[in-house]
Amino acid sequence: MAEGTSKHASGATLPAPAASERVELARLALTHALAVDGVVRADAGPLGRRVTRDGSERLAGVTAIVLSDDRYGMTLHLVARVVPLHLLAHGIRARIQRGAARAGLEHALGPIDIVFEDVAELTGEAV
Amino acid sequence: MAEETTASSRAKTPAPATTGAASALQTEYGTTTIADLVVTKVAGIAAHEVPGVYALGGGAARAIGSVTQLVGIGDERTQGVSVEVGEREAAVDLTLVIEYGESIPQVSTRVRENVIRRIEGICGLTVTEVNVIVNDLYFPGDDVPEQPARVE
């Protein structure tokens, strides 16, 4: 079966449903956060619950929850290098906001909460 | 052998964290939360950076730490460090082993200054106090291996 398709009960091959705006934002936020210099990796937590499901795929370390104004509040759980973390958080937010604007999703992007769970070297090894 | 070098009291308690074990920096675009583990590691690294500090942790902590590090679950950087983290402030307790010959008050002062500088610079938290307990002294000869016997 080709990627991005699913098998219908009748046997017909249907295109996979498009990701919801929530999942699109979660993927965008995670991708842009991991691209920022100083971010080592995302952290799904010891029980692996800090994830957003995108079909069969799991976006580890990011959750998106709808708010009362229909925007999505994002929470990113990250492991970073030993750098000024508050400045790093500002950089991550700015990059995600720019990415959401380019993708036409800025209307749906709510506050971006960032949790630095640990510090580590670029290899992922704890310092 | 223990000497309390702190002169401060816990009159100024850090504000309680909103999420229990974490600290937060609030902005209009979202919250930045720094886990206790991060502050603990930064404090440990900062203390290690000061000349005259041989190790962190009491004797028991170091003995257990050496075993846990051997099996890959321990972390030397968090040994001997205890933190309380609030929304904007942190308080740190450190247990140190200092090299014999160094001035304990001077080393303690330098440790305190470096820990405050690093935590404020890296985490953006205000450090209300750094309490230093000098738990032991290190003598350079302590880790010299015994001379092999001249006769069998």
PDB file of C-alpha atoms in Angstrom:
ATOM      1  CA  MET A   1       0.000   0.000   0.000  1.00  0.00           C
ATOM      2  CA  ALA A   2       1.351   3.361  -0.961  1.00  0.00           C
ATOM      3  CA  GLU A   3       2.277   5.733   1.802  1.00  0.00           C
ATOM      4  CA  GLY A   4      -0.490   8.183   2.663  1.00  0.00           C
ATOM      5  CA  THR A   5      -3.280   5.834   1.624  1.00  0.00           C
ATOM      6  CA  SER A   6      -5.516   3.444   3.506  1.00  0.00           C
ATOM      7  CA  LYS A   7      -7.513   0.373   2.517  1.00  0.00           C
ATOM      8  CA  HIS A   8     -11.279   0.827   2.674  1.00  0.00           C
ATOM      9  CA  ALA A   9     -13.560  -2.040   3.783  1.00  0.00           C
ATOM     10  CA  SER A  10     -14.795  -2.382   0.220  1.00  0.00           C
ATOM     11  CA  GLY A  11     -11.238  -2.959  -0.946  1.00  0.00           C
ATOM     12  CA  ALA A  12     -10.840   0.443  -2.548  1.00  0.00           C
ATOM     13  CA  THR A  13      -7.708   2.375  -1.668  1.00  0.00           C
ATOM     14  CA  LEU A  14      -8.493   5.746  -0.177  1.00  0.00           C
ATOM     15  CA  PRO A  15      -6.153   8.627   0.517  1.00  0.00           C
ATOM     16  CA  ALA A  16      -5.225   8.972   4.170  1.00  0.00           C
ATOM     17  CA  PRO A  17      -7.229  11.644   5.939  1.00  0.00           C
ATOM     18  CA  ALA A  18      -5.443  14.968   6.164  1.00  0.00           C
ATOM     19  CA  ALA A  19      -3.997  15.746   9.566  1.00  0.00           C
ATOM     20  CA  SER A  20      -6.140  17.989  11.706  1.00  0.00           C
ATOM     21  CA  GLU A  21      -5.075  21.554  12.343  1.00  0.00           C
ATOM     22  CA  ARG A  22      -4.120  20.495  15.863  1.00  0.00           C
ATOM     23  CA  VAL A  23      -1.778  17.780  14.592  1.00  0.00           C
ATOM     24  CA  GLU A  24      -0.369  20.035  11.884  1.00  0.00           C
ATOM     25  CA  LEU A  25       0.480  22.632  14.520  1.00  0.00           C
ATOM     26  CA  ALA A  26       2.016  20.044  16.809  1.00  0.00           C
ATOM     27  CA  ARG A  27       4.230  18.758  13.996  1.00  0.00           C
ATOM     28  CA  LEU A  28       5.177  22.271  12.969  1.00  0.00           C
ATOM     29  CA  ALA A  29       6.024  23.266  16.538  1.00  0.00           C
ATOM     30  CA  LEU A  30       8.111  20.159  17.124  1.00  0.00           C
ATOM     31  CA  THR A  31       9.966  20.437  13.820  1.00  0.00           C
ATOM     32  CA  HIS A  32      10.810  24.088  14.327  1.00  0.00           C
ATOM     33  CA  ALA A  33      11.770  23.632  17.975  1.00  0.00           C
ATOM     34  CA  LEU A  34      14.188  20.814  17.166  1.00  0.00           C
ATOM     35  CA  ALA A  35      15.795  22.948  14.469  1.00  0.00           C
ATOM     36  CA  VAL A  36      16.793  25.645  16.955  1.00  0.00           C
ATOM     37  CA  ASP A  37      20.456  25.587  17.936  1.00  0.00           C
ATOM     38  CA  GLY A  38      20.641  24.573  21.595  1.00  0.00           C
ATOM     39  CA  VAL A  39      17.774  22.103  21.532  1.00  0.00           C
ATOM     40  CA  VAL A  40      19.041  18.527  21.790  1.00  0.00           C
ATOM     41  CA  ARG A  41      15.835  16.503  21.605  1.00  0.00           C
ATOM     42  CA  ALA A  42      12.221  16.303  22.642  1.00  0.00           C
ATOM     43  CA  ASP A  43      11.236  14.281  25.682  1.00  0.00           C
ATOM     44  CA  ALA A  44       8.087  12.167  25.759  1.00  0.00           C
ATOM     45  CA  GLY A  45       8.476  11.582  29.495  1.00  0.00           C
ATOM     46  CA  PRO A  46       9.131   8.379  31.433  1.00  0.00           C
ATOM     47  CA  LEU A  47       5.737   6.944  30.523  1.00  0.00           C
ATOM     48  CA  GLY A  48       5.760   8.245  26.965  1.00  0.00           C
ATOM     49  CA  ARG A  49       2.575  10.227  27.482  1.00  0.00           C
ATOM     50  CA  ARG A  50       3.770  13.595  26.270  1.00  0.00           C
ATOM     51  CA  VAL A  51       2.961  12.839  22.664  1.00  0.00           C
ATOM     52  CA  THR A  52       0.572  13.846  19.925  1.00  0.00           C
ATOM     53  CA  ARG A  53      -0.717  11.047  17.760  1.00  0.00           C
ATOM     54  CA  ASP A  54      -0.666  11.565  14.019  1.00  0.00           C
ATOM     55  CA  GLY A  55      -2.304   8.427  12.703  1.00  0.00           C
ATOM     56  CA  SER A  56       0.105   5.670  13.527  1.00  0.00           C
ATOM     57  CA  GLU A  57       2.937   8.094  14.128  1.00  0.00           C
ATOM     58  CA  ARG A  58       3.732   9.605  17.515  1.00  0.00           C
ATOM     59  CA  LEU A  59       5.072  13.120  17.786  1.00  0.00           C
ATOM     60  CA  ALA A  60       7.098  12.784  20.972  1.00  0.00           C
ATOM     61  CA  GLY A  61       7.449  15.665  23.392  1.00  0.00           C
ATOM     62  CA  VAL A  62       4.646  17.885  22.105  1.00  0.00           C
ATOM     63  CA  THR A  63       1.007  18.248  23.079  1.00  0.00           C
ATOM     64  CA  ALA A  64      -1.616  20.566  21.611  1.00  0.00           C
ATOM     65  CA  ILE A  65      -4.864  21.341  23.386  1.00  0.00           C
ATOM     66  CA  VAL A  66      -7.694  23.433  22.085  1.00  0.00           C
ATOM     67  CA  LEU A  67      -8.468  26.594  24.043  1.00  0.00           C
ATOM     68  CA  SER A  68     -11.743  28.383  24.617  1.00  0.00           C
ATOM     69  CA  ASP A  69     -10.954  30.782  21.745  1.00  0.00           C
ATOM     70  CA  ASP A  70     -10.472  27.849  19.311  1.00  0.00           C
ATOM     71  CA  ARG A  71      -6.722  28.315  19.166  1.00  0.00           C
ATOM     72  CA  TYR A  72      -4.384  25.509  20.231  1.00  0.00           C
ATOM     73  CA  GLY A  73      -2.107  25.848  23.229  1.00  0.00           C
ATOM     74  CA  MET A  74       1.156  24.030  22.579  1.00  0.00           C
ATOM     75  CA  THR A  75       3.398  22.474  25.206  1.00  0.00           C
ATOM     76  CA  LEU A  76       6.882  21.334  24.250  1.00  0.00           C
ATOM     77  CA  HIS A  77       8.981  19.137  26.538  1.00  0.00           C
ATOM     78  CA  LEU A  78      12.611  19.546  25.585  1.00  0.00           C
ATOM     79  CA  VAL A  79      16.145  18.606  26.513  1.00  0.00           C
ATOM     80  CA  ALA A  80      18.571  21.428  25.799  1.00  0.00           C
ATOM     81  CA  ARG A  81      22.262  22.156  25.925  1.00  0.00           C
ATOM     82  CA  VAL A  82      23.586  24.193  28.830  1.00  0.00           C
ATOM     83  CA  VAL A  83      22.796  27.602  27.346  1.00  0.00           C
ATOM     84  CA  PRO A  84      20.651  30.504  28.601  1.00  0.00           C
ATOM     85  CA  LEU A  85      17.324  28.687  28.612  1.00  0.00           C
ATOM     86  CA  HIS A  86      15.006  31.673  28.833  1.00  0.00           C
ATOM     87  CA  LEU A  87      16.623  33.142  25.715  1.00  0.00           C
ATOM     88  CA  LEU A  88      16.436  29.771  24.006  1.00  0.00           C
ATOM     89  CA  ALA A  89      12.718  29.622  24.802  1.00  0.00           C
ATOM     90  CA  HIS A  90      12.194  33.031  23.207  1.00  0.00           C
ATOM     91  CA  GLY A  91      14.031  31.840  20.093  1.00  0.00           C
ATOM     92  CA  ILE A  92      11.946  28.675  19.892  1.00  0.00           C
ATOM     93  CA  ARG A  93       8.682  30.619  20.206  1.00  0.00           C
ATOM     94  CA  ALA A  94       9.727  33.124  17.549  1.00  0.00           C
ATOM     95  CA  ARG A  95      10.689  30.364  15.135  1.00  0.00           C
ATOM     96  CA  ILE A  96       7.427  28.483  15.650  1.00  0.00           C
ATOM     97  CA  GLN A  97       5.420  31.666  15.201  1.00  0.00           C
ATOM     98  CA  ARG A  98       7.236  32.421  11.928  1.00  0.00           C
ATOM     99  CA  GLY A  99       6.678  28.851  10.745  1.00  0.00           C
ATOM    100  CA  ALA A 100       2.987  28.988  11.601  1.00  0.00           C
ATOM    101  CA  ALA A 101       2.643  32.259   9.702  1.00  0.00           C
ATOM    102  CA  ARG A 102       4.325  30.751   6.631  1.00  0.00           C
ATOM    103  CA  ALA A 103       2.019  27.733   6.832  1.00  0.00           C
ATOM    104  CA  GLY A 104      -1.062  29.929   7.219  1.00  0.00           C
ATOM    105  CA  LEU A 105      -1.748  28.541  10.685  1.00  0.00           C
ATOM    106  CA  GLU A 106      -0.986  31.575  12.814  1.00  0.00           C
ATOM    107  CA  HIS A 107      -4.692  32.103  13.526  1.00  0.00           C
ATOM    108  CA  ALA A 108      -4.778  28.734  15.288  1.00  0.00           C
ATOM    109  CA  LEU A 109      -1.557  29.064  17.245  1.00  0.00           C
ATOM    110  CA  GLY A 110      -2.071  29.866  20.920  1.00  0.00           C
ATOM    111  CA  PRO A 111       0.512  30.244  23.679  1.00  0.00           C
ATOM    112  CA  ILE A 112       3.588  28.043  23.428  1.00  0.00           C
ATOM    113  CA  ASP A 113       4.602  26.621  26.774  1.00  0.00           C
ATOM    114  CA  ILE A 114       8.125  25.223  26.918  1.00  0.00           C
ATOM    115  CA  VAL A 115       9.322  22.840  29.591  1.00  0.00           C
ATOM    116  CA  PHE A 116      13.033  22.171  29.813  1.00  0.00           C
ATOM    117  CA  GLU A 117      13.132  18.695  31.297  1.00  0.00           C
ATOM    118  CA  ASP A 118      16.880  18.174  31.290  1.00  0.00           C
ATOM    119  CA  VAL A 119      20.165  19.455  29.945  1.00  0.00           C
ATOM    120  CA  ALA A 120      22.424  17.322  27.797  1.00  0.00           C
ATOM    121  CA  GLU A 121      25.177  17.349  25.224  1.00  0.00           C
ATOM    122  CA  LEU A 122      24.301  17.324  21.536  1.00  0.00           C
ATOM    123  CA  THR A 123      24.794  13.582  21.526  1.00  0.00           C
ATOM    124  CA  GLY A 124      21.851  13.317  23.923  1.00  0.00           C
ATOM    125  CA  GLU A 125      24.045  12.250  26.797  1.00  0.00           C
ATOM    126  CA  ALA A 126      23.228  13.939  30.076  1.00  0.00           C
ATOM    127  CA  VAL A 127      25.870  16.365  31.259  1.00  0.00           C
TER     128      VAL A 127
ATOM    129  CA  MET B   1      34.251  17.017  59.639  1.00  0.00           C
ATOM    130  CA  ALA B   2      31.538  19.414  58.689  1.00  0.00           C
ATOM    131  CA  GLU B   3      31.416  23.154  58.635  1.00  0.00           C
ATOM    132  CA  GLU B   4      28.380  25.263  57.862  1.00  0.00           C
ATOM    133  CA  THR B   5      29.581  28.343  56.000  1.00  0.00           C
ATOM    134  CA  THR B   6      26.245  29.896  55.217  1.00  0.00           C
ATOM    135  CA  ALA B   7      25.380  33.129  56.911  1.00  0.00           C
ATOM    136  CA  SER B   8      21.954  33.482  55.377  1.00  0.00           C
ATOM    137  CA  SER B   9      18.691  32.207  56.730  1.00  0.00           C
ATOM    138  CA  ARG B  10      15.665  30.910  54.898  1.00  0.00           C
ATOM    139  CA  ALA B  11      13.702  34.046  55.619  1.00  0.00           C
ATOM    140  CA  LYS B  12      12.968  34.480  51.928  1.00  0.00           C
ATOM    141  CA  THR B  13      11.285  31.336  50.718  1.00  0.00           C
ATOM    142  CA  PRO B  14      10.931  30.879  46.958  1.00  0.00           C
ATOM    143  CA  ALA B  15       7.453  31.256  45.565  1.00  0.00           C
ATOM    144  CA  PRO B  16       5.705  27.932  45.147  1.00  0.00           C
ATOM    145  CA  ALA B  17       5.796  26.509  41.657  1.00  0.00           C
ATOM    146  CA  THR B  18       2.576  26.313  39.706  1.00  0.00           C
ATOM    147  CA  THR B  19       3.260  22.767  38.600  1.00  0.00           C
ATOM    148  CA  GLY B  20       4.661  21.341  41.787  1.00  0.00           C
ATOM    149  CA  ALA B  21       8.227  20.453  40.958  1.00  0.00           C
ATOM    150  CA  ALA B  22       9.008  22.995  38.302  1.00  0.00           C
ATOM    151  CA  SER B  23       9.687  26.686  37.829  1.00  0.00           C
ATOM    152  CA  ALA B  24       8.185  28.981  35.250  1.00  0.00           C
ATOM    153  CA  LEU B  25       9.004  32.191  33.419  1.00  0.00           C
ATOM    154  CA  GLN B  26       5.750  33.682  32.265  1.00  0.00           C
ATOM    155  CA  THR B  27       5.452  35.674  29.047  1.00  0.00           C
ATOM    156  CA  GLU B  28       2.443  36.744  27.048  1.00  0.00           C
ATOM    157  CA  TYR B  29       3.318  34.129  24.405  1.00  0.00           C
ATOM    158  CA  GLY B  30       3.648  31.225  26.804  1.00  0.00           C
ATOM    159  CA  THR B  31       5.351  29.884  29.859  1.00  0.00           C
ATOM    160  CA  THR B  32       8.924  28.660  30.204  1.00  0.00           C
ATOM    161  CA  THR B  33       9.304  25.968  32.812  1.00  0.00           C
ATOM    162  CA  ILE B  34      12.660  24.708  34.004  1.00  0.00           C
ATOM    163  CA  ALA B  35      12.651  21.372  35.769  1.00  0.00           C
ATOM    164  CA  ASP B  36      14.365  20.975  39.128  1.00  0.00           C
ATOM    165  CA  LEU B  37      16.814  18.538  37.522  1.00  0.00           C
ATOM    166  CA  VAL B  38      18.060  21.276  35.202  1.00  0.00           C
ATOM    167  CA  VAL B  39      18.701  23.712  38.062  1.00  0.00           C
ATOM    168  CA  THR B  40      20.371  20.922  40.042  1.00  0.00           C
ATOM    169  CA  LYS B  41      22.745  20.106  37.188  1.00  0.00           C
ATOM    170  CA  VAL B  42      23.585  23.740  36.515  1.00  0.00           C
ATOM    171  CA  ALA B  43      24.385  24.268  40.211  1.00  0.00           C
ATOM    172  CA  GLY B  44      26.528  21.124  40.277  1.00  0.00           C
ATOM    173  CA  ILE B  45      28.451  22.110  37.162  1.00  0.00           C
ATOM    174  CA  ALA B  46      28.966  25.637  38.509  1.00  0.00           C
ATOM    175  CA  ALA B  47      30.327  24.342  41.816  1.00  0.00           C
ATOM    176  CA  HIS B  48      32.712  21.971  40.033  1.00  0.00           C
ATOM    177  CA  GLU B  49      34.073  24.884  38.005  1.00  0.00           C
ATOM    178  CA  VAL B  50      35.536  26.569  41.074  1.00  0.00           C
ATOM    179  CA  PRO B  51      39.185  25.752  41.824  1.00  0.00           C
ATOM    180  CA  GLY B  52      39.567  24.133  45.221  1.00  0.00           C
ATOM    181  CA  VAL B  53      36.372  22.107  44.991  1.00  0.00           C
ATOM    182  CA  TYR B  54      37.371  18.459  44.870  1.00  0.00           C
ATOM    183  CA  ALA B  55      33.946  16.800  44.867  1.00  0.00           C
ATOM    184  CA  LEU B  56      30.308  17.273  45.726  1.00  0.00           C
ATOM    185  CA  GLY B  57      28.343  15.201  48.190  1.00  0.00           C
ATOM    186  CA  GLY B  58      28.877  13.601  51.559  1.00  0.00           C
ATOM    187  CA  GLY B  59      30.821  10.402  52.053  1.00  0.00           C
ATOM    188  CA  ALA B  60      27.763   8.168  51.793  1.00  0.00           C
ATOM    189  CA  ALA B  61      26.432  10.027  48.769  1.00  0.00           C
ATOM    190  CA  ARG B  62      29.777   9.720  47.008  1.00  0.00           C
ATOM    191  CA  ALA B  63      30.064   6.026  47.840  1.00  0.00           C
ATOM    192  CA  ILE B  64      26.569   5.328  46.531  1.00  0.00           C
ATOM    193  CA  GLY B  65      27.182   7.639  43.602  1.00  0.00           C
ATOM    194  CA  SER B  66      30.320   5.794  42.557  1.00  0.00           C
ATOM    195  CA  VAL B  67      28.345   2.543  42.475  1.00  0.00           C
ATOM    196  CA  THR B  68      25.380   3.985  40.592  1.00  0.00           C
ATOM    197  CA  GLN B  69      27.700   5.644  38.085  1.00  0.00           C
ATOM    198  CA  LEU B  70      29.386   2.301  37.469  1.00  0.00           C
ATOM    199  CA  VAL B  71      26.063   0.785  36.436  1.00  0.00           C
ATOM    200  CA  GLY B  72      25.141   3.871  34.444  1.00  0.00           C
ATOM    201  CA  ILE B  73      22.252   5.229  36.486  1.00  0.00           C
ATOM    202  CA  GLY B  74      24.066   7.773  38.617  1.00  0.00           C
ATOM    203  CA  ASP B  75      25.015  11.318  37.797  1.00  0.00           C
ATOM    204  CA  GLU B  76      27.973  12.954  39.487  1.00  0.00           C
ATOM    205  CA  ARG B  77      26.637  16.411  38.630  1.00  0.00           C
ATOM    206  CA  THR B  78      23.564  16.112  40.828  1.00  0.00           C
ATOM    207  CA  GLN B  79      25.375  14.558  43.785  1.00  0.00           C
ATOM    208  CA  GLY B  80      25.498  16.828  46.817  1.00  0.00           C
ATOM    209  CA  VAL B  81      23.109  19.356  45.297  1.00  0.00           C
ATOM    210  CA  SER B  82      19.620  20.076  46.562  1.00  0.00           C
ATOM    211  CA  VAL B  83      17.417  22.807  45.116  1.00  0.00           C
ATOM    212  CA  GLU B  84      14.088  24.429  45.784  1.00  0.00           C
ATOM    213  CA  VAL B  85      12.695  26.048  42.669  1.00  0.00           C
ATOM    214  CA  GLY B  86       9.832  28.493  42.502  1.00  0.00           C
ATOM    215  CA  GLU B  87       8.296  30.472  39.661  1.00  0.00           C
ATOM    216  CA  ARG B  88      11.076  33.031  39.543  1.00  0.00           C
ATOM    217  CA  GLU B  89      13.459  32.104  42.341  1.00  0.00           C
ATOM    218  CA  ALA B  90      15.622  29.221  43.431  1.00  0.00           C
ATOM    219  CA  ALA B  91      17.464  28.272  46.604  1.00  0.00           C
ATOM    220  CA  VAL B  92      20.402  25.890  46.532  1.00  0.00           C
ATOM    221  CA  ASP B  93      22.065  23.681  49.149  1.00  0.00           C
ATOM    222  CA  LEU B  94      25.504  22.295  48.299  1.00  0.00           C
ATOM    223  CA  THR B  95      27.644  19.758  50.116  1.00  0.00           C
ATOM    224  CA  LEU B  96      31.287  20.074  49.153  1.00  0.00           C
ATOM    225  CA  VAL B  97      34.632  18.398  49.640  1.00  0.00           C
ATOM    226  CA  ILE B  98      37.386  21.004  49.460  1.00  0.00           C
ATOM    227  CA  GLU B  99      41.054  20.466  48.794  1.00  0.00           C
ATOM    228  CA  TYR B 100      43.249  20.732  51.869  1.00  0.00           C
ATOM    229  CA  GLY B 101      45.137  24.022  51.911  1.00  0.00           C
ATOM    230  CA  GLU B 102      42.426  26.086  50.269  1.00  0.00           C
ATOM    231  CA  SER B 103      40.625  28.768  52.239  1.00  0.00           C
ATOM    232  CA  ILE B 104      37.201  27.332  52.966  1.00  0.00           C
ATOM    233  CA  PRO B 105      35.515  30.752  53.276  1.00  0.00           C
ATOM    234  CA  GLN B 106      37.052  31.942  49.984  1.00  0.00           C
ATOM    235  CA  VAL B 107      36.189  28.783  48.084  1.00  0.00           C
ATOM    236  CA  SER B 108      32.660  28.882  49.509  1.00  0.00           C
ATOM    237  CA  THR B 109      32.255  32.491  48.435  1.00  0.00           C
ATOM    238  CA  ARG B 110      33.489  31.729  44.930  1.00  0.00           C
ATOM    239  CA  VAL B 111      31.170  28.725  44.702  1.00  0.00           C
ATOM    240  CA  ARG B 112      28.246  30.839  45.851  1.00  0.00           C
ATOM    241  CA  GLU B 113      29.032  33.571  43.304  1.00  0.00           C
ATOM    242  CA  ASN B 114      29.501  31.117  40.437  1.00  0.00           C
ATOM    243  CA  VAL B 115      26.331  29.166  41.219  1.00  0.00           C
ATOM    244  CA  ILE B 116      24.310  32.391  41.331  1.00  0.00           C
ATOM    245  CA  ARG B 117      25.880  33.614  38.088  1.00  0.00           C
ATOM    246  CA  ARG B 118      25.237  30.349  36.242  1.00  0.00           C
ATOM    247  CA  ILE B 119      21.676  29.783  37.446  1.00  0.00           C
ATOM    248  CA  GLU B 120      20.670  33.371  36.769  1.00  0.00           C
ATOM    249  CA  GLY B 121      22.379  33.318  33.369  1.00  0.00           C
ATOM    250  CA  ILE B 122      21.221  29.919  32.176  1.00  0.00           C
ATOM    251  CA  CYS B 123      17.853  29.519  33.839  1.00  0.00           C
ATOM    252  CA  GLY B 124      16.755  33.133  34.277  1.00  0.00           C
ATOM    253  CA  LEU B 125      15.888  32.458  37.912  1.00  0.00           C
ATOM    254  CA  THR B 126      16.820  34.715  40.804  1.00  0.00           C
ATOM    255  CA  VAL B 127      18.857  32.835  43.380  1.00  0.00           C
ATOM    256  CA  THR B 128      17.774  33.746  46.882  1.00  0.00           C
ATOM    257  CA  GLU B 129      20.420  31.752  48.721  1.00  0.00           C
ATOM    258  CA  VAL B 130      23.223  29.264  48.244  1.00  0.00           C
ATOM    259  CA  ASN B 131      23.969  27.334  51.407  1.00  0.00           C
ATOM    260  CA  VAL B 132      27.331  25.611  51.419  1.00  0.00           C
ATOM    261  CA  ILE B 133      28.204  22.740  53.707  1.00  0.00           C
ATOM    262  CA  VAL B 134      31.841  21.694  53.660  1.00  0.00           C
ATOM    263  CA  ASN B 135      31.597  18.056  54.486  1.00  0.00           C
ATOM    264  CA  ASP B 136      35.171  16.886  54.139  1.00  0.00           C
ATOM    265  CA  LEU B 137      38.677  17.810  53.076  1.00  0.00           C
ATOM    266  CA  TYR B 138      40.602  16.120  50.324  1.00  0.00           C
ATOM    267  CA  PHE B 139      44.278  15.380  50.840  1.00  0.00           C
ATOM    268  CA  PRO B 140      46.202  14.869  47.587  1.00  0.00           C
ATOM    269  CA  GLY B 141      47.824  11.697  48.915  1.00  0.00           C
ATOM    270  CA  ASP B 142      44.462  10.058  49.502  1.00  0.00           C
ATOM    271  CA  ASP B 143      44.156   8.685  45.975  1.00  0.00           C
ATOM    272  CA  VAL B 144      47.788   7.656  45.437  1.00  0.00           C
ATOM    273  CA  PRO B 145      47.850   3.916  44.885  1.00  0.00           C
ATOM    274  CA  GLU B 146      49.785   1.905  47.378  1.00  0.00           C
ATOM    275  CA  GLN B 147      53.378   1.113  46.463  1.00  0.00           C
ATOM    276  CA  PRO B 148      53.763  -2.455  45.280  1.00  0.00           C
ATOM    277  CA  ALA B 149      55.441  -4.678  47.811  1.00  0.00           C
ATOM    278  CA  ARG B 150      59.158  -5.013  47.276  1.00  0.00           C
ATOM    279  CA  VAL B 151      59.098  -8.652  48.242  1.00  0.00           C
ATOM    280  CA  GLU B 152      56.559 -11.374  47.641  1.00  0.00           C
TER     281      GLU B 152
END
